[in-house]
Every structure is written in C-alpha cells, then in structure tokens.
Amino acid sequence: MEDGTRWLVCPPRFYRVDYVINPWMTGNVGRVRGERAAAQWEALVEALARRAAVERIEPDPALPDMVFTANAGLLLDGLFVPARFRFRERRGEEPRFEAWAREAGYRITPLPDGITFEGEGDALLQPGEPLLWGGYGVRTSLAAYREVAPLLDLEVVPLHLIDERFYHLDTCFCPLPGGGALYYPGAFDAASLEEIRRRVPTGRRMEVGRADALGFACNAIVAGDALLTHSASEELGRELRRFGLELVRVRLDEFLMAGGGAKCLALDLSHRRPERTAGGRTAISTQTVELVGHLLDRGLMSRALDAIAAGGGSFEIRALQAGLRRDQDSVARLDVVAPSRERLDGILARLVQMGARVGAVEGDARLERVALDGVAPEDFYSTTIFPTDVRVDGRWRRVAAQRMDAVIAVTRGPGGEPRPECRLIRDLRVGDAVVCGAAGVRTHPSPAAAGRGEGGFGFMTAGVSSERRVELAVERIAWEMRRLRERGGRIVVVGGPVVVHTGGAPHLAALVARGYVQALLGGNGLAVHDAELALFGTSLGVDLRRGQSVEGGHRHHLQAINRIRAAGGLAAAVERGLLRSGIFYECVRRGVPFALAGSIRDDGPLPDTLMDLCEAQRAYAELLRGADMVLMLSSMLHSIGVGNMTPAGVRLICVDIAPAVVTKLADRGSLESIGVVTDVGLFLARLDAALGEPE
Ligand code: NAD
C-alpha cells in the first residue's frame, strides 16, 4: 500500500564505476556487472513501488553516477535547490536534474557560485519538523546551509563528517518518523554527536555499530512502515521493529562499489513544509580572514586550512596572490564558516596565532568591560608567546608583557592613549577593558615557527643523540652563554632537585659564581637538596662522592630543612656561616635573586618557599622579565610553568632525560628552543668544563 510519498529514481542503464571520487570506488573502476546491477535496482524499485509512488528520470550515457538521484538537489513544497557537485565528474548531472525539475513545475532556487551542495546526499529533513540536518566537511560546504536555512524557512543543524568513507550524511544518518534517527557515531566529530544527542531524545536514537555502518545500513529509505536498506544485522532489525519499522533488505552490492546504497538511489519528492516553521534559523557564522606571509613555501596555507577543518569549520578561498620571489609574501583572503559563533571564534583564535588577520576591512579590536573581579568576559582573546598587536582607536599598538594563556587588557595613559598589555585573568578588576574575539588582533609568529609543523621542535632524543651530539650542543650553548655574559645579557636558570641528585650542584654553583646566572627559579626541593649536600655531603641520604647510603642519612634532608628554618631562611643561613657551599650559597653571596615556588610535595617548607602560588607566579614572572636565555634543568613542573610565562624570542634550553618533557615545550613552536635529552648531572659537568676552558 502506498504511503503517500513520491520518489525519483534513474534506471542504471549507464551506471559504471568510471573514476574514483570516494574511497569505495577505489579498485572498482570497470568492475560493475551491468546486468546484476540492473536486477538489484529493479528489486529495490519494486520494493519501493509497493509502498510509495515512483517517478523515473531518463539516464544519460555520459553520466554514470546519475543513478544516484538523491544527490540531485533538495525539494520542498515546490522549491528545488539544485546540487552543485564538488567533483567535476558529476557536474554534468546538474543541468539534467534542473531541466527535469523545471518541467515538473518546481521553482528553481540556485545557491551562489563557489558553494558546493550535494542535495539530499547531505541535507536530510527530519520528518514532520522544521529541521534540516546538514552534513558537511567532505562534499557539501557549510556555507550552503547558511543560504538554505532562510530559503526553506528551516532550522539547519550542521553535522561535521570526519570519515571520508561516510562522505555524505545519508551514508551514516537516517532521520526516522516520530523524531527519531538511525546513525553511526564514528562518522561525526564530538560537537556534532552532542548536537544529535541533544535533539534526538534517548529511546528515539538508534546508534549502529561499525559493521552495520560499513554495510550501509543507515543509507536507508523509509517508506510507510518499512525501512529499505542493503544490509543490517539481526540486532538492528529487532531494534527497528521496536521502533515500529519493518526491516526490508535489498541486496545492492553492485552499487556499493561506487559508495551508494538504497537511499542514494532515490530522491524524496514528497517533502512538505511542516506546520511549525523555524524562521530560517541557523547558528552558522562566517568571517573573512586574511593570511599574509610564506603561505606556500612554508606550508602556512595548508596548516591554516587544516586548522579550520579541525575546528569543525569550512572555508571558501576568495583570493590568492602568490609571492613570486622568495622574499615576497603571498596573500590569501578566505571566508571561514563555522557551525556556530563560538566555534568560529575558536578557529579564528587558532588562525590569529598563525599570523592571520581577521576581517578584510581593518577595524578596531572589540573591548568588553570586566563585570566581576578575576573573571574575563566570555569570549576573551587568549594570548600566545608571539609578539602581538591590537588595533585600538584606529591604530595598531604592540601589546606589552607578552606571555601565553593571558588576556589583553587595555588601559589608558595620562593623555588617554591606549596601552594594551597581557594580564592574567585573576588579575582583572571590574571595569577593565579586555580584548574579545579575534578581530583587530594580529600576531607575528617567528618565520621559522610559522613554517614548522606542530611538534617540529628541534631536539635530540635519546635514540638519536650520541655522546658527540650532546657535546656539540653543550659547546654551542656555552658559546652563547659567554657572548651573553659579555654583553650583559640575562640568563635565568630553572632547576629541579635532580640537579643535586645527579651531582650537578657544584657545577651549577660554579656557573653562578662565574656570573653566568642572573636569576634562579626552582621549588622547595632544589633548595632542600642543595642545603643537605652543603651541610651533610649527601643527597637524600646518599653520599654523592662515594655513591653510597650513609648511616642515618635518611634524616639528613629533614635536618637540613630544620636548620635552615632555625636560621630564618637561606640568606640568613649563609650570613650566619651555616651554609658555606652550594648553589644557593653562591646565589646569596653574589646577590643573584631567586624564587622558590611551593608544591604539594614539599617538606618543610623552607621559609623562602612561596606557598601562595599566585605570589610565586608573580615572583617568577618578575625574575624572567628581560631574560635572553632560560636554562631549564630537569624539572617538568617548573619548566613548563616558565615556558608559559616566557615570550617568543627568548632562547630556551631544556635539558631532561625524558624526551616527552622536552617535546612538551615544543608546543611553543618557537625557533629559539633547543632540547637536550641527557642526564642533567653530566650536562652541567660538561657545561661547567666548557665555560671554564679558555676560548
Ligand atoms: P618533575 O617531575 O616536575 O620533574 C623532574 C624531571 O626530571 C622529570 O622531567 C624527569 O624526566 C627529569 N629527570 C629525572 N632524572 C633525570 C636525569 N638524571 N637527568 C635529567 N633529567 C632527569 O619534578 P620536580 O621538579 O623534581 O619536583 C616537582 C615539585 O616537587 C617541585 O616543586 C619540587 O620542589 C618539589 N619537591 C619537593 C621536595 C621536598 O620538599 N623535599 C622533594 C622533591 C620535589
């Protein structure tokens, strides 16, 4: 019995796999068995015709994929939005389907140029509701739905497809009557899944497993109370029955060779506008962005496009002008489209970090006022380590105190001139003006960082680094340290207690004594172990000269803490003659400032250790100001903390035995970082020796 629906089909007389435009077609060129395909198609159409009305369109010998009529466009109440295929191979189908629609009396409403749209392959209406699910990411561009929503007076929910095998939404998602849906979660990104789960109530959602998905179970036609599909497991069949749907399997493996199943072979002609309208709602947002720099030779363009896709967006390239010589910049202008304003902001922030300019016409940055102490406005711009400018009062101005993971606050000087600076969220006060969104912000990543892929940080892993390579690295670092000392530069050392355990303390002390350290940062542990060594000759009870545990030595580190506490701190212990050697002895003697940041692991703590972490962060930032080089020695905790506070342009040397710790600092993506994977005691001994040698 017919259910009142009508479907358009196209006989497979000229159906073949002639080219490869999806992963299913790979290896199948020329392999379709025409007669078998024809028989399978007839069986499907027969099954459909028992339940609904079926119309046919004449095939075209030059268009083998025309059989997949679902991709022809989207029809609703006398309107036809024709497809604009992504691949040239299928574009010949467009005029054929448009001619058919015109003849059938539909009003044709084409989408603007440059937008791809593959019809009911990607745009699926939820039966009886003013809701259109819009698949994008592989074939249809997200921008298509921005146009379709007002045109059809529907709410569009974009769904990001992330697996090329499920290249159309109808390969992995099938809306069901009564507000339900059948779908394969593995085909979607997390945000899309959340959207589906939010809109389709539990009990109405049918998630299929991988085997059913790869058997194209979701590529189904719902006609009356039947669901027609190529294959489905018994379990899925039972579930469908619970849903009031009868599973009808129709073998279509000849069509699967081209990546098509039951749904691909039929276009729904019976969509009616639901009684409730949605007023053409969609959260899809667009922003023009300009990328300037070495887009092609350093791969910036492809990384920017990858970042857009990874953020769930899509793009349209409006203009691209390639620099012809190596010293010339290339310029690209693109429209970035994202499913929502928040996701667009996330993508724009990534692009700004890569050096993109948001907004083709330059405008000022948007400033919002802080409404609650220590809380930023919702869409604050978050900073990177790279030099940054913001546009305020019509002019670009450099942001002061650059660091990452901060916001940009704009204060006014005595003459009212704007002064942008990086500020931690907790330091914001009611009324402060904070930069929001990414417009009117530009960063200047170092050319090397821009050209480097994520994680492309140059370091020597244990696997590759021979003794000789560590030696070369030390020699190079020593050379730089000498030059820095000569010109009065600032070297800041960050160290963990491992420095002491591995016998590095006397060498680090020697560096301080010879003027190579302008500030020392660490935790309670570094100072405690240094003091234990100075007072008892042991580190955690082990005699470092003989490498043996000392009788009663396990108490040494607590005794050391106790004595320093009794003296009132490290400086007082030096003054009283209690501490007579070691790293901190040299610091106090030479007036080298230090800051010790507390942690949950700390014993004591020493009076010098700052247990208020906000205060400790401020003290670190103070000592890091103006640093030319930071030597990070075997403390993951303190090194990463320091990395976040340090702007690009500061030479970072990270020494750790664990390659992962060294790589972690690569997130900065800055050229100035060198990683050395080696034992820190050996490193310091070598560095001390290299700096001690006459040049
Ligand atoms: P961490 O885990 O952050 O860093 C230790 C790093 O040393 C690791 O990255 C590790 O790979 C590396 N490492 C280990 N052996 C090495 C070697 N031979 N050569 C080079 N690198 C090596 O720990 P942390 O910074 O040592 O300590 C974390 C916090 O705990 C600090 O604040 C510290 O002060 C505190 N702490 C306190 C006490 C104490 O109060 N007695 C003792 C220890 C640590």
Coordinates of N, CA and C in Angstrom, one line a residue, residues 57-261:
I57 N 13.6 9.3 -14.1 CA 14.2 10.3 -15.0 C 15.1 9.5 -16.0
E58 N 15.2 9.9 -17.2 CA 16.0 9.2 -18.2 C 17.5 9.3 -17.9
P59 N 18.2 8.3 -17.9 CA 19.7 8.3 -17.7 C 20.4 9.0 -18.9
D60 N 21.7 9.3 -18.6 CA 22.5 9.9 -19.7 C 23.7 9.0 -19.8
P61 N 24.1 8.6 -21.0 CA 25.2 7.7 -21.2 C 26.5 8.3 -20.7
A62 N 26.6 9.6 -20.6 CA 27.9 10.2 -20.2 C 28.0 10.4 -18.7
L63 N 26.9 10.1 -18.0 CA 26.8 10.4 -16.5 C 26.5 9.1 -15.7
P64 N 27.6 8.3 -15.5 CA 27.4 7.0 -14.8 C 26.8 7.1 -13.4
D65 N 27.0 8.3 -12.7 CA 26.5 8.4 -11.3 C 25.1 9.0 -11.3
M66 N 24.5 9.2 -12.4 CA 23.2 9.9 -12.4 C 22.1 9.0 -11.7
V67 N 22.5 7.7 -11.6 CA 21.6 6.8 -11.0 C 21.4 7.1 -9.5
F68 N 22.3 7.9 -8.9 CA 22.2 8.3 -7.5 C 21.4 9.6 -7.4
T69 N 20.1 9.5 -7.6 CA 19.3 10.7 -7.7 C 19.2 11.5 -6.4
A70 N 19.5 10.9 -5.3 CA 19.4 11.6 -4.0 C 20.3 12.8 -4.0
N71 N 21.3 12.8 -4.8 CA 22.3 13.9 -4.8 C 21.9 15.0 -5.8
A72 N 20.7 14.9 -6.4 CA 20.3 15.9 -7.5 C 20.0 17.2 -6.9
G73 N 19.5 17.3 -5.6 CA 19.2 18.6 -5.0 C 18.3 18.3 -3.8
L74 N 17.6 19.4 -3.4 CA 16.7 19.2 -2.3 C 15.4 19.8 -2.7
L75 N 14.3 19.1 -2.4 CA 13.0 19.6 -2.8 C 12.1 19.8 -1.6
L76 N 11.4 21.0 -1.6 CA 10.5 21.2 -0.5 C 9.4 22.1 -1.0
D77 N 8.1 21.5 -1.0 CA 7.0 22.3 -1.3 C 7.1 23.1 -2.6
G78 N 7.4 22.5 -3.7 CA 7.5 23.2 -5.0 C 8.8 24.0 -5.2
L79 N 9.7 24.0 -4.2 CA 11.0 24.6 -4.4 C 12.1 23.5 -4.7
F80 N 13.0 23.8 -5.6 CA 14.1 22.9 -5.9 C 15.4 23.6 -5.7
V81 N 16.2 23.2 -4.7 CA 17.6 23.7 -4.6 C 18.5 22.8 -5.3
P82 N 19.0 23.1 -6.5 CA 19.8 22.1 -7.2 C 21.2 21.9 -6.6
A83 N 21.7 20.7 -6.9 CA 23.0 20.4 -6.4 C 24.1 21.2 -7.2
R84 N 25.2 21.4 -6.5 CA 26.4 22.0 -7.1 C 27.5 21.0 -6.6
F85 N 27.9 20.1 -7.5 CA 28.7 19.0 -7.1 C 30.2 19.5 -6.9
R86 N 30.8 18.8 -5.9 CA 32.2 19.1 -5.6 C 33.1 18.7 -6.8
F87 N 32.8 17.5 -7.3 CA 33.7 17.0 -8.3 C 33.2 17.2 -9.7
R88 N 34.2 17.6 -10.6 CA 33.9 17.9 -12.0 C 33.1 16.7 -12.6
E89 N 33.5 15.5 -12.3 CA 32.9 14.3 -12.9 C 31.4 14.3 -12.8
R90 N 30.8 14.9 -11.8 CA 29.4 14.8 -11.6 C 28.6 16.1 -12.0
R91 N 29.4 17.1 -12.4 CA 28.7 18.4 -12.6 C 27.8 18.3 -13.8
G92 N 28.0 17.4 -14.8 CA 27.1 17.3 -15.9 C 25.7 16.9 -15.5
E93 N 25.6 16.4 -14.3 CA 24.2 16.0 -13.9 C 23.4 17.2 -13.5
E94 N 24.0 18.3 -13.2 CA 23.3 19.4 -12.7 C 22.2 19.9 -13.7
P95 N 22.6 20.2 -15.0 CA 21.6 20.7 -15.9 C 20.5 19.6 -16.2
R96 N 20.8 18.4 -16.1 CA 19.8 17.3 -16.4 C 18.8 17.3 -15.3
F97 N 19.2 17.4 -14.0 CA 18.2 17.4 -13.0 C 17.4 18.7 -12.9
E98 N 18.1 19.8 -13.2 CA 17.4 21.1 -13.2 C 16.3 21.1 -14.3
A99 N 16.6 20.6 -15.5 CA 15.7 20.5 -16.6 C 14.4 19.7 -16.2
W100 N 14.7 18.6 -15.5 CA 13.6 17.7 -15.0 C 12.7 18.5 -14.0
A101 N 13.4 19.2 -13.1 CA 12.6 20.0 -12.1 C 11.8 21.1 -12.7
R102 N 12.4 21.7 -13.7 CA 11.6 22.8 -14.3 C 10.4 22.3 -15.0
E103 N 10.6 21.2 -15.7 CA 9.5 20.5 -16.4 C 8.4 20.1 -15.4
A104 N 8.9 19.6 -14.3 CA 7.9 19.1 -13.3 C 7.2 20.3 -12.5
G105 N 7.6 21.5 -12.9 CA 6.9 22.7 -12.3 C 7.5 23.2 -11.0
Y106 N 8.7 22.8 -10.7 CA 9.3 23.3 -9.5 C 9.9 24.7 -9.7
R107 N 10.0 25.5 -8.7 CA 10.7 26.8 -8.8 C 12.2 26.5 -8.4
I108 N 13.1 26.9 -9.3 CA 14.5 26.5 -9.0 C 15.2 27.7 -8.4
T109 N 15.8 27.4 -7.2 CA 16.5 28.5 -6.4 C 18.0 28.1 -6.3
P110 N 18.8 28.4 -7.2 CA 20.2 28.0 -7.1 C 21.0 28.7 -6.0
L111 N 22.0 28.1 -5.5 CA 22.9 28.7 -4.5 C 23.9 29.6 -5.2
P112 N 24.5 30.5 -4.4 CA 25.5 31.4 -5.0 C 26.7 30.6 -5.5
D113 N 27.4 31.1 -6.5 CA 28.6 30.4 -7.0 C 29.6 30.1 -5.9
G114 N 30.4 29.1 -6.2 CA 31.5 28.8 -5.3 C 31.1 28.0 -4.1
I115 N 29.8 27.6 -4.0 CA 29.4 26.8 -2.8 C 29.0 25.4 -3.3
T116 N 29.5 24.4 -2.7 CA 29.1 23.1 -3.1 C 28.0 22.6 -2.3
F117 N 27.1 21.8 -2.9 CA 25.9 21.3 -2.2 C 25.5 20.0 -2.9
E118 N 25.4 18.9 -2.2 CA 25.1 17.7 -2.9 C 23.7 17.1 -2.5
G119 N 22.8 18.0 -2.4 CA 21.4 17.7 -2.3 C 21.1 16.8 -1.1
E120 N 20.2 15.9 -1.4 CA 19.7 15.0 -0.3 C 20.8 14.0 0.1
G121 N 21.9 14.0 -0.5 CA 23.0 13.2 0.0 C 23.5 13.7 1.3
D122 N 23.4 15.1 1.5 CA 23.9 15.7 2.7 C 22.8 16.4 3.5
A123 N 21.8 16.8 2.8 CA 20.7 17.7 3.5 C 19.5 16.8 3.8
L124 N 19.3 16.4 5.0 CA 18.2 15.5 5.3 C 17.2 16.2 6.3
L125 N 15.9 16.1 5.8 CA 14.9 16.7 6.6 C 14.4 15.8 7.7
Q126 N 14.1 16.3 8.9 CA 13.5 15.5 9.9 C 12.0 15.4 9.7
P127 N 11.5 14.2 9.4 CA 10.0 14.2 9.1 C 9.1 14.9 10.1
G128 N 8.3 15.8 9.5 CA 7.3 16.5 10.3 C 7.8 17.6 11.2
E129 N 9.1 17.9 11.1 CA 9.7 19.0 11.9 C 10.4 20.0 11.0
P130 N 10.4 21.3 11.4 CA 11.1 22.3 10.6 C 12.6 22.3 10.8
L131 N 13.2 21.1 10.6 CA 14.6 20.9 11.0 C 15.3 20.1 9.8
L132 N 16.4 20.7 9.4 CA 17.2 20.1 8.3 C 18.6 19.8 8.9
W133 N 19.0 18.5 8.8 CA 20.3 18.1 9.2 C 21.2 18.3 8.1
G134 N 22.3 19.0 8.3 CA 23.2 19.4 7.1 C 24.6 18.8 7.3
G135 N 24.9 17.7 6.5 CA 26.2 17.1 6.6 C 27.2 18.0 5.8
Y136 N 28.4 18.2 6.3 CA 29.4 19.0 5.6 C 30.8 18.4 6.0
G137 N 31.8 18.9 5.3 CA 33.1 18.5 5.7 C 33.8 17.7 4.6
V138 N 33.0 16.9 3.8 CA 33.6 16.2 2.7 C 33.1 16.7 1.4
R139 N 31.8 16.7 1.2 CA 31.3 17.2 -0.1 C 30.7 18.6 0.0
T140 N 29.6 18.7 0.7 CA 28.8 19.9 0.8 C 29.6 20.9 1.7
S141 N 29.6 22.2 1.2 CA 30.3 23.2 2.1 C 29.3 23.7 3.1
L142 N 29.8 24.1 4.2 CA 29.0 24.6 5.3 C 28.2 25.8 4.9
A143 N 28.8 26.6 4.1 CA 28.2 27.9 3.6 C 26.8 27.6 2.9
A144 N 26.7 26.4 2.3 CA 25.5 26.1 1.6 C 24.3 26.2 2.6
Y145 N 24.5 25.7 3.8 CA 23.3 25.7 4.8 C 23.0 27.1 5.3
R146 N 24.0 28.0 5.2 CA 23.7 29.4 5.6 C 22.7 30.0 4.6
E147 N 22.8 29.5 3.3 CA 21.8 30.0 2.3 C 20.5 29.3 2.4
V148 N 20.6 27.9 2.6 CA 19.4 27.1 2.6 C 18.4 27.4 3.7
A149 N 19.0 27.7 4.9 CA 18.1 27.9 6.0 C 17.0 28.9 5.8
P150 N 17.4 30.2 5.4 CA 16.3 31.2 5.1 C 15.5 30.9 3.9
L151 N 16.1 30.2 2.9 CA 15.4 29.9 1.7 C 14.2 29.0 2.0
L152 N 14.5 28.0 2.8 CA 13.4 27.0 3.0 C 12.7 27.2 4.4
D153 N 13.1 28.3 5.1 CA 12.5 28.6 6.3 C 12.6 27.5 7.4
L154 N 13.8 26.9 7.4 CA 14.0 25.8 8.3 C 15.2 26.1 9.3
E155 N 15.2 25.4 10.4 CA 16.4 25.4 11.2 C 17.4 24.4 10.7
V156 N 18.6 24.8 10.5 CA 19.6 23.9 10.0 C 20.6 23.5 11.1
V157 N 20.8 22.2 11.3 CA 21.8 21.8 12.3 C 22.9 21.1 11.5
P158 N 24.1 21.8 11.4 CA 25.2 21.3 10.7 C 25.8 20.1 11.4
L159 N 26.2 19.1 10.7 CA 26.9 17.9 11.2 C 28.2 17.7 10.5
H160 N 29.3 17.7 11.2 CA 30.6 17.6 10.6 C 31.0 16.1 10.4
L161 N 31.2 15.8 9.1 CA 31.6 14.4 8.7 C 33.1 14.3 8.7
I162 N 33.6 13.3 9.4 CA 35.1 13.3 9.6 C 35.7 12.0 9.1
D163 N 34.9 11.1 8.5 CA 35.5 9.9 7.9 C 35.1 9.9 6.4
E164 N 36.1 9.9 5.5 CA 35.8 10.0 4.1 C 35.0 8.9 3.6
R165 N 35.0 7.7 4.3 CA 34.1 6.6 3.8 C 32.6 7.0 3.9
F166 N 32.3 7.9 4.9 CA 31.0 8.3 5.1 C 30.9 9.8 4.6
Y167 N 31.0 9.9 3.2 CA 31.3 11.2 2.6 C 30.0 12.0 2.4
H168 N 28.9 11.3 2.5 CA 27.6 12.1 2.5 C 26.9 11.7 3.8
L169 N 26.1 12.7 4.3 CA 25.3 12.4 5.5 C 24.4 11.2 5.4
D170 N 23.9 11.0 4.2 CA 22.9 9.8 4.1 C 23.6 8.5 4.2
T171 N 25.0 8.5 4.2 CA 25.7 7.2 4.3 C 25.8 6.8 5.8
C172 N 25.5 7.7 6.7 CA 25.7 7.4 8.1 C 24.6 7.9 9.1
F173 N 23.5 8.5 8.5 CA 22.5 9.1 9.3 C 21.2 9.0 8.5
C174 N 20.2 8.5 9.2 CA 18.8 8.4 8.6 C 17.8 8.9 9.6
P175 N 17.1 10.1 9.3 CA 16.1 10.5 10.2 C 14.9 9.6 10.1
L176 N 14.3 9.4 11.2 CA 13.1 8.5 11.3 C 11.9 9.2 11.7
P177 N 10.7 8.7 11.3 CA 9.5 9.4 11.7 C 9.4 9.4 13.2
G178 N 8.6 10.3 13.8 CA 8.4 10.4 15.2 C 9.6 11.0 16.0
G179 N 10.4 11.7 15.3 CA 11.6 12.4 15.9 C 12.8 11.5 16.2
G180 N 12.9 10.4 15.5 CA 14.0 9.5 15.7 C 15.1 9.6 14.7
A181 N 16.2 8.9 14.9 CA 17.3 8.9 14.0 C 18.1 7.6 14.1
L182 N 18.6 7.1 13.0 CA 19.4 6.0 13.0 C 20.8 6.5 12.5
Y183 N 21.9 6.3 13.2 CA 23.1 6.9 12.8 C 24.3 6.1 13.3
Y184 N 25.5 6.4 12.7 CA 26.7 5.8 13.1 C 27.6 6.8 13.7
P185 N 27.8 6.8 15.1 CA 28.6 7.8 15.7 C 30.0 8.0 15.2
G186 N 30.6 7.0 14.7 CA 32.0 7.1 14.3 C 32.2 8.1 13.1
A187 N 31.2 8.4 12.5 CA 31.3 9.3 11.3 C 31.4 10.8 11.6
F188 N 31.1 11.1 12.9 CA 30.9 12.5 13.2 C 31.9 13.0 14.2
D189 N 32.2 14.3 14.2 CA 33.0 14.9 15.3 C 32.2 15.0 16.6
A190 N 32.9 15.3 17.7 CA 32.3 15.2 19.0 C 31.2 16.3 19.1
A191 N 31.4 17.5 18.6 CA 30.4 18.5 18.7 C 29.1 18.1 18.0
S192 N 29.2 17.5 16.8 CA 28.0 17.0 16.0 C 27.3 16.0 16.8
L193 N 28.0 15.0 17.4 CA 27.4 14.0 18.1 C 26.6 14.5 19.3
E194 N 27.2 15.5 19.9 CA 26.5 16.1 21.1 C 25.2 16.8 20.6
E195 N 25.3 17.4 19.4 CA 24.1 18.1 18.8 C 23.0 17.0 18.5
I196 N 23.4 15.9 18.0 CA 22.4 14.8 17.6 C 21.7 14.4 19.0
R197 N 22.6 14.1 20.0 CA 22.1 13.6 21.2 C 21.2 14.6 21.9
R198 N 21.5 15.9 21.7 CA 20.7 16.9 22.4 C 19.3 17.0 21.7
R199 N 19.3 16.7 20.4 CA 18.0 17.0 19.7 C 17.2 15.7 19.5
V200 N 17.8 14.5 19.6 CA 17.0 13.3 19.4 C 17.0 12.6 20.8
P201 N 15.8 12.5 21.4 CA 15.8 12.0 22.8 C 16.2 10.5 22.9
T202 N 16.8 10.1 24.0 CA 17.1 8.7 24.2 C 15.8 7.9 24.0
G203 N 16.0 6.8 23.4 CA 14.8 6.0 23.1 C 14.3 6.2 21.7
R204 N 14.7 7.4 21.2 CA 14.4 7.7 19.7 C 15.7 7.5 18.9
R205 N 16.8 7.4 19.6 CA 18.1 7.4 18.9 C 18.5 5.9 18.7
M206 N 18.9 5.6 17.5 CA 19.4 4.3 17.3 C 20.8 4.4 16.8
E207 N 21.8 4.1 17.6 CA 23.2 4.1 17.2 C 23.6 2.8 16.6
V208 N 24.2 2.8 15.4 CA 24.5 1.5 14.8 C 26.0 1.3 15.0
G209 N 26.5 0.0 15.0 CA 27.9 -0.3 15.1 C 28.6 -0.2 13.8
R210 N 29.9 -0.4 13.9 CA 30.7 -0.2 12.7 C 30.4 -1.2 11.5
A211 N 30.1 -2.5 11.9 CA 29.8 -3.4 10.8 C 28.5 -3.0 10.1
D212 N 27.5 -2.6 10.8 CA 26.2 -2.2 10.1 C 26.5 -0.9 9.3
A213 N 27.3 0.0 9.9 CA 27.6 1.2 9.2 C 28.3 0.9 7.9
L214 N 29.3 0.1 7.9 CA 30.1 -0.2 6.7 C 29.3 -1.1 5.7
G215 N 28.2 -1.7 6.2 CA 27.3 -2.4 5.3 C 26.2 -1.4 4.8
F216 N 26.4 -0.2 5.0 CA 25.5 0.9 4.6 C 24.1 0.8 5.1
A217 N 23.9 0.3 6.3 CA 22.6 0.1 6.9 C 21.9 1.4 7.0
C218 N 22.6 2.5 7.3 CA 22.0 3.8 7.5 C 21.5 4.5 6.2
N219 N 22.0 4.0 5.1 CA 21.7 4.5 3.8 C 20.3 3.9 3.4
A220 N 19.3 4.3 4.1 CA 18.0 3.6 4.0 C 16.9 4.5 3.6
I221 N 15.9 3.9 2.9 CA 14.7 4.6 2.5 C 13.6 4.2 3.5
V222 N 13.0 5.2 4.1 CA 11.8 4.9 5.0 C 10.6 5.2 4.2
A223 N 9.8 4.1 3.9 CA 8.6 4.3 3.1 C 7.5 3.5 3.9
G224 N 6.5 4.2 4.2 CA 5.4 3.6 5.1 C 6.1 3.2 6.4
D225 N 5.8 1.9 6.8 CA 6.4 1.4 8.0 C 7.6 0.5 7.7
A226 N 8.2 0.7 6.5 CA 9.3 -0.2 6.1 C 10.6 0.6 6.0
L227 N 11.7 0.0 6.3 CA 13.0 0.6 6.1 C 13.7 -0.2 5.2
L228 N 14.0 0.3 4.0 CA 14.6 -0.4 2.9 C 16.1 -0.1 2.9
T229 N 16.9 -1.2 3.0 CA 18.4 -1.0 3.0 C 19.1 -2.2 2.5
H230 N 20.4 -2.0 2.1 CA 21.2 -3.1 1.6 C 21.4 -4.2 2.6
S231 N 21.8 -3.8 3.8 CA 22.1 -4.9 4.8 C 21.9 -4.3 6.2
A232 N 21.6 -5.2 7.1 CA 21.5 -4.8 8.5 C 21.6 -6.0 9.4
S233 N 22.2 -5.9 10.5 CA 22.3 -7.1 11.4 C 20.9 -7.4 12.0
E234 N 20.8 -8.7 12.5 CA 19.6 -9.1 13.1 C 19.2 -8.2 14.3
E235 N 20.2 -7.8 15.0 CA 20.0 -7.0 16.2 C 19.4 -5.6 15.8
L236 N 19.9 -5.1 14.7 CA 19.4 -3.8 14.2 C 17.9 -4.0 13.8
G237 N 17.7 -5.1 13.1 CA 16.3 -5.5 12.7 C 15.3 -5.5 13.8
R238 N 15.8 -6.1 15.0 CA 14.9 -6.2 16.2 C 14.7 -4.8 16.7
E239 N 15.7 -4.0 16.7 CA 15.5 -2.6 17.3 C 14.6 -1.8 16.4
L240 N 14.7 -2.0 15.1 CA 13.8 -1.3 14.2 C 12.4 -1.7 14.4
R241 N 12.2 -3.0 14.7 CA 10.8 -3.4 15.0 C 10.2 -2.8 16.2
R242 N 11.1 -2.6 17.2 CA 10.7 -1.9 18.4 C 10.2 -0.5 18.1
F243 N 10.8 0.0 17.1 CA 10.5 1.3 16.6 C 9.3 1.4 15.7
G244 N 8.8 0.2 15.4 CA 7.6 0.2 14.6 C 7.9 0.1 13.1
L245 N 9.2 -0.2 12.8 CA 9.6 -0.3 11.4 C 10.0 -1.7 11.0
E246 N 9.6 -2.1 9.8 CA 9.9 -3.4 9.3 C 11.2 -3.3 8.5
L247 N 12.2 -4.1 8.8 CA 13.4 -4.1 8.0 C 13.3 -4.9 6.7
V248 N 13.5 -4.2 5.6 CA 13.5 -4.9 4.3 C 14.9 -4.8 3.7
R249 N 15.5 -5.9 3.5 CA 16.9 -5.9 3.0 C 16.8 -6.1 1.5
V250 N 17.5 -5.2 0.7 CA 17.5 -5.4 -0.7 C 19.0 -5.4 -1.1
R251 N 19.5 -6.5 -1.7 CA 20.9 -6.5 -2.0 C 21.3 -5.5 -3.0
L252 N 22.3 -4.7 -2.7 CA 22.7 -3.7 -3.7 C 24.2 -3.6 -3.8
D253 N 24.9 -4.7 -3.7 CA 26.4 -4.7 -3.7 C 27.0 -4.1 -4.9
E254 N 26.3 -4.2 -6.0 CA 26.9 -3.6 -7.3 C 27.0 -2.0 -7.1
F255 N 26.1 -1.5 -6.3 CA 26.1 0.0 -6.1 C 27.0 0.4 -5.0
L256 N 27.2 -0.5 -4.1 CA 28.2 -0.2 -3.0 C 29.6 0.0 -3.6
M257 N 29.8 -0.6 -4.7 CA 31.1 -0.5 -5.4 C 31.4 1.0 -5.7
A258 N 30.3 1.8 -5.9 CA 30.5 3.2 -6.1 C 30.2 4.0 -4.9
G259 N 30.0 3.4 -3.7 CA 29.7 4.1 -2.5 C 28.3 4.5 -2.4
G260 N 27.4 3.7 -3.0 CA 26.0 4.1 -3.0 C 25.1 2.9 -2.4
G261 N 24.1 3.3 -1.7 CA 23.2 2.2 -1.2 C 21.7 2.6 -1.5

